[in-house]
mmCIF file of C-alpha atoms and ligand atoms in Angstrom:
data_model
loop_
_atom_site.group_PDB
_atom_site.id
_atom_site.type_symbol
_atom_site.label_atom_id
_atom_site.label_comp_id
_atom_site.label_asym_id
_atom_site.label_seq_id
_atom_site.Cartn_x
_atom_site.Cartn_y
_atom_site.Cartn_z
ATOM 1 C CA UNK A 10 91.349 114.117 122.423
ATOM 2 C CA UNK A 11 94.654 111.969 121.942
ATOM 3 C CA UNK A 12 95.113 110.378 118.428
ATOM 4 C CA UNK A 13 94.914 106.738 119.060
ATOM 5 C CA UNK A 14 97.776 104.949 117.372
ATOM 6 C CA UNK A 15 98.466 101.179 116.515
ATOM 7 C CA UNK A 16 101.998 99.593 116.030
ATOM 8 C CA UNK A 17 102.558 95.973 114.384
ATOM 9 C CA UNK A 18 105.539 94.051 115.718
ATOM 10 C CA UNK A 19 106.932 91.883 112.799
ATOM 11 C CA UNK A 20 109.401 94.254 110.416
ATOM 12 C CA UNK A 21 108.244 97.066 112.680
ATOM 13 C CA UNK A 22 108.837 96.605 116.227
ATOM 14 C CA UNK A 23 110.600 93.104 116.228
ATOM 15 C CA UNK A 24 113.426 92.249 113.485
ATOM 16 C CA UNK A 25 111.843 88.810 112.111
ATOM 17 C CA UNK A 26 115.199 87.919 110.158
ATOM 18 C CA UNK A 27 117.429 88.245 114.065
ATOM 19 C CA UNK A 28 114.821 84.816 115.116
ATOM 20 C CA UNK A 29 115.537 82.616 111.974
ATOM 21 C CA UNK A 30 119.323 83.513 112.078
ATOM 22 C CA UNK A 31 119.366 81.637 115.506
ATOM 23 C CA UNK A 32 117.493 78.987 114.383
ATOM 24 C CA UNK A 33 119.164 75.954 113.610
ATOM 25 C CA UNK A 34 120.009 74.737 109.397
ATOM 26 C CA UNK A 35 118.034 71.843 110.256
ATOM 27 C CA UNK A 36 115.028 73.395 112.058
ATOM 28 C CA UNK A 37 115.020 76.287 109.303
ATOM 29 C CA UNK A 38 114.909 73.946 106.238
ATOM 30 C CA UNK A 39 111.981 72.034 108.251
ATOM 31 C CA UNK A 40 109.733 75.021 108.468
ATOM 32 C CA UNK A 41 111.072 76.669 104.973
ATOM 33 C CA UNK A 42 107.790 77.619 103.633
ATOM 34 C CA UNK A 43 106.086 78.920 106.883
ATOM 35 C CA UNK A 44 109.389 79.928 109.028
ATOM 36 C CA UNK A 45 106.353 82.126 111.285
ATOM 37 C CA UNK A 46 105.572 78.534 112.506
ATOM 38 C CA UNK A 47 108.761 77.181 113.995
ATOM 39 C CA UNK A 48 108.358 76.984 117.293
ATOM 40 C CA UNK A 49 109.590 79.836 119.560
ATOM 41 C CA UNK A 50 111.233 81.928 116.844
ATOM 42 C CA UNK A 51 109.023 84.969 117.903
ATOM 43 C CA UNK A 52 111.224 84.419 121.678
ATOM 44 C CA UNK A 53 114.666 84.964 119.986
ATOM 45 C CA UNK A 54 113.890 88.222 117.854
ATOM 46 C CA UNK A 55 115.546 91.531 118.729
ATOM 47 C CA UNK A 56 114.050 95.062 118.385
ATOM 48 C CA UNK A 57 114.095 96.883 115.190
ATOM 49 C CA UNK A 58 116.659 99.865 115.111
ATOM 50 C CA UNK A 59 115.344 102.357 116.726
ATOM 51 C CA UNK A 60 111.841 100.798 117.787
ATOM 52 C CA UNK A 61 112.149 100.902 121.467
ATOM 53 C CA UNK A 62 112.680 104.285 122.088
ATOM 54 C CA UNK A 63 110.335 105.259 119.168
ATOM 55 C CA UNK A 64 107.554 103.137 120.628
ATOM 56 C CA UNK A 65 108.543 104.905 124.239
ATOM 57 C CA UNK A 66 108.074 108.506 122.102
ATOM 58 C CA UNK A 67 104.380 107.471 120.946
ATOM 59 C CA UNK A 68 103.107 106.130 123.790
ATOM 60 C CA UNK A 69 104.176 109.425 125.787
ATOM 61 C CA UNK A 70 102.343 111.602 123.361
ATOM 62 C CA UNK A 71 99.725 109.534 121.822
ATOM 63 C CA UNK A 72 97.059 107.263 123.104
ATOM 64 C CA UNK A 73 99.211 103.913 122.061
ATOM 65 C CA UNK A 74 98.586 100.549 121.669
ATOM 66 C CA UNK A 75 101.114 96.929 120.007
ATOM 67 C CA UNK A 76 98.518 95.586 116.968
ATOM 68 C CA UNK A 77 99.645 92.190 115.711
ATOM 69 C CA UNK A 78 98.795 88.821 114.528
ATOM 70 C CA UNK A 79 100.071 85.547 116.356
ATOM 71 C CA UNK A 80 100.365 82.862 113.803
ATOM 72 C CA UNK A 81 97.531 80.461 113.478
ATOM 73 C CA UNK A 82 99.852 77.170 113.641
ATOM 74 C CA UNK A 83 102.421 78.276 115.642
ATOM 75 C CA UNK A 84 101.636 77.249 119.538
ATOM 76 C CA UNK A 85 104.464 79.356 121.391
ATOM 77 C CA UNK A 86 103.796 82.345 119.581
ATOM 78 C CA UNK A 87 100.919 84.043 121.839
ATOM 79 C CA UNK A 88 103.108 83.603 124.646
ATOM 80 C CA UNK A 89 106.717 84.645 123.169
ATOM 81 C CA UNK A 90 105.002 88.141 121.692
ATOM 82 C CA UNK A 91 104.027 88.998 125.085
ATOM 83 C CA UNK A 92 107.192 88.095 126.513
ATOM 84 C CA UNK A 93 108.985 89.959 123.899
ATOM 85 C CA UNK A 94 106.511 92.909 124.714
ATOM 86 C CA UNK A 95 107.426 92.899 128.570
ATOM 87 C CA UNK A 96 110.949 92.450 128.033
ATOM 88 C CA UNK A 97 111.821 95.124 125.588
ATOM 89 C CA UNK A 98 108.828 97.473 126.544
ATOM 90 C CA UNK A 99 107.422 96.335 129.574
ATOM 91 C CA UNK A 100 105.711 99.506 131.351
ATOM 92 C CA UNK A 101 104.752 101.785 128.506
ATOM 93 C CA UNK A 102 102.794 98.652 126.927
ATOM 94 C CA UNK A 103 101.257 97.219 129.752
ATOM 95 C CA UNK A 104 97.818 95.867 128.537
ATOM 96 C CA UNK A 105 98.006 97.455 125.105
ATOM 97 C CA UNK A 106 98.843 94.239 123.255
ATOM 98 C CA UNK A 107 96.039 93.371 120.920
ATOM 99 C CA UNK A 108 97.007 90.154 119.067
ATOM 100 C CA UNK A 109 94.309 89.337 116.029
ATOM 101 C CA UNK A 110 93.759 88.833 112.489
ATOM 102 C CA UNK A 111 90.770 91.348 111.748
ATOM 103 C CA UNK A 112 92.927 94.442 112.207
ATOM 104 C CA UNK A 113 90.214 96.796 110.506
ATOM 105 C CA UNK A 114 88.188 96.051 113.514
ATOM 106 C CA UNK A 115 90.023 98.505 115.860
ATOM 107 C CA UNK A 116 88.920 101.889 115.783
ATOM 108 C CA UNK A 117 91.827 104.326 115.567
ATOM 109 C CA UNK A 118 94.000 106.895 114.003
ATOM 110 C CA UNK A 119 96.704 105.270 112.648
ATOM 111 C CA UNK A 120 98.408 102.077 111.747
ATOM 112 C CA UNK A 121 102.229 101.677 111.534
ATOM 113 C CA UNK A 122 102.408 98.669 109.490
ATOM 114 C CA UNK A 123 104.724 96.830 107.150
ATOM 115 C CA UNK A 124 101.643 94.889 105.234
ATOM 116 C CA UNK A 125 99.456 97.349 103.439
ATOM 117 C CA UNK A 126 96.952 93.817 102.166
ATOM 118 C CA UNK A 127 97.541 91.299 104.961
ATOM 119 C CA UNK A 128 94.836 90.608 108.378
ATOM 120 C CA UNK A 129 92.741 93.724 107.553
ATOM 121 C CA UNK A 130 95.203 96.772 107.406
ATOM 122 C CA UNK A 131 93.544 97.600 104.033
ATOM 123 C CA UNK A 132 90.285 97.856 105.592
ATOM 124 C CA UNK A 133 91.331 100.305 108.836
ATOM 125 C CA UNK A 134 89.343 103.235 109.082
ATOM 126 C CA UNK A 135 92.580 105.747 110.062
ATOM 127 C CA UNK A 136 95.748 106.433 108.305
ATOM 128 C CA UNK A 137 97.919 103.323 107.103
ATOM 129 C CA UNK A 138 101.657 104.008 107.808
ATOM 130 C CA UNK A 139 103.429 102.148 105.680
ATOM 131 C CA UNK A 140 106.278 101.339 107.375
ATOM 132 C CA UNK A 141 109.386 100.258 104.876
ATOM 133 C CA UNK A 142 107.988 102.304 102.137
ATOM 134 C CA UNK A 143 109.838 104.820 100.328
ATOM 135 C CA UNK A 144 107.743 107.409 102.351
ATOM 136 C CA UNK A 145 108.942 105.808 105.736
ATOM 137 C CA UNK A 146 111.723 103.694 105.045
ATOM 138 C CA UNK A 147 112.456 103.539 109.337
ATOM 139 C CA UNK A 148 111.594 104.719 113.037
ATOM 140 C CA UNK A 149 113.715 108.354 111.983
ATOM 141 C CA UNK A 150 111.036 109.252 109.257
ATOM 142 C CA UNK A 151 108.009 107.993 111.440
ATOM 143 C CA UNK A 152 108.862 109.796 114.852
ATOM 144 C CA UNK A 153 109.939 112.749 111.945
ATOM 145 C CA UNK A 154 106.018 112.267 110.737
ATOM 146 C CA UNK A 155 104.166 111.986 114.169
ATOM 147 C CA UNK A 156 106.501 114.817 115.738
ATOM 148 C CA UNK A 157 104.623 117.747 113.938
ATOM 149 C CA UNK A 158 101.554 117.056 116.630
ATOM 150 C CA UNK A 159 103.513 116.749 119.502
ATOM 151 C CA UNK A 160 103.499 120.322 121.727
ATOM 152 C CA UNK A 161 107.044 120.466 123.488
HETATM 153 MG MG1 MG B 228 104.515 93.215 110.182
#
C-alpha cells in the first residue's frame, strides 16, 4: 500500500519571512507580536527552495497530502493558503489541503514539519520529519530520505 505522507506549508512549503518583507514598516510594527495575523501575508509568500518540485516528487510516488494550520485570528488566511496551494501546486494538490490545529488526528506515515511541539505534531502516530533540523536541514536531504522507497 502507498505510504501516506503529510507536508506543512509555513518554513516548509511556503517561505514565511518572503510575506513580512512585503509588508509595509507600518503594518509590520502593528502586528509585531503575532505577524501570522496581518492580514493577507499568507497571499504574498513565495515557495521554499526547492519545495515545488519536491512536493511534485512525493505526490508522484507517495499517497500525498498539504497539513497545516490557518491562524485562528487571521480572517484572509483560509483563503490565501488555498490560493497559494493552487497557484504554486495546483493539480498535484487538488483536494489534499487539510488545514487544522489537531494534527495528531490524521492517520499517516509521515510528517514533514518544521514544529516538532506545536498543533499536535508531537502526538502523530507516523514518523516526524523534522524539517530544518540538522538531520534535514532542506528539500535535497528530504527527497535524499524518501528516495530510498521509490522503485525507478
Ligand atoms: Mg511550519
Amino acid at each position: 500500500m502507498n505510504k501516506i505522507v503529510y507536508v506543512d506549508m509555513d518554513n516548509v512549503l511556503v517561505n514565511f519571512q518572503s510575506g513580512l518583507d512585503k509588508i509595509s514598516n507600518e503594518l509590520r510594527m502593528k502586528y509585531i507580536n503575532d505577524p501570522d495575523e496581518i492580514p493577507g501575508v499568507f497571499s504574498l509568500m513565495d515557495p521554499i527552495e526547492d519545495a515545488i518540485s519536491s512536493y511534485q516528487f512525493l505526490a508522484k510516488h507517495f499517497d500525498t497530502y498539504i497539513l497545516s494550520t490557518s491562524p485562528w485570528e487571521n480572517p484572509t488566511a483560509l483563503n490565501d493558503k488555498l490560493d497559494w496551494v493552487k497557484k504554486y501546486l495546483g493539480k498535484v494538490a487538488y483536494k489534499r489541503l487539510i488545514l487544522s490545529h489537531h494534527k495528531h488526528l490524521n492517520k499517516g506515515d509521515y510528517l514533514i514539519d518544521d514544529r516538532p511541539n506545536h498543533n499536535g505534531v508531537d502526538r502523530f502516530e507516523g514518523k516526524l520529519i523534522h524539517f530544518t533540523s540538522d538531520l534535514y536541514p532542506n528539500w535535497k536531504t528530504v527527497i535524499d530520505y524518501f528516495s530510498k522507497y521509490v522503485k525507478y
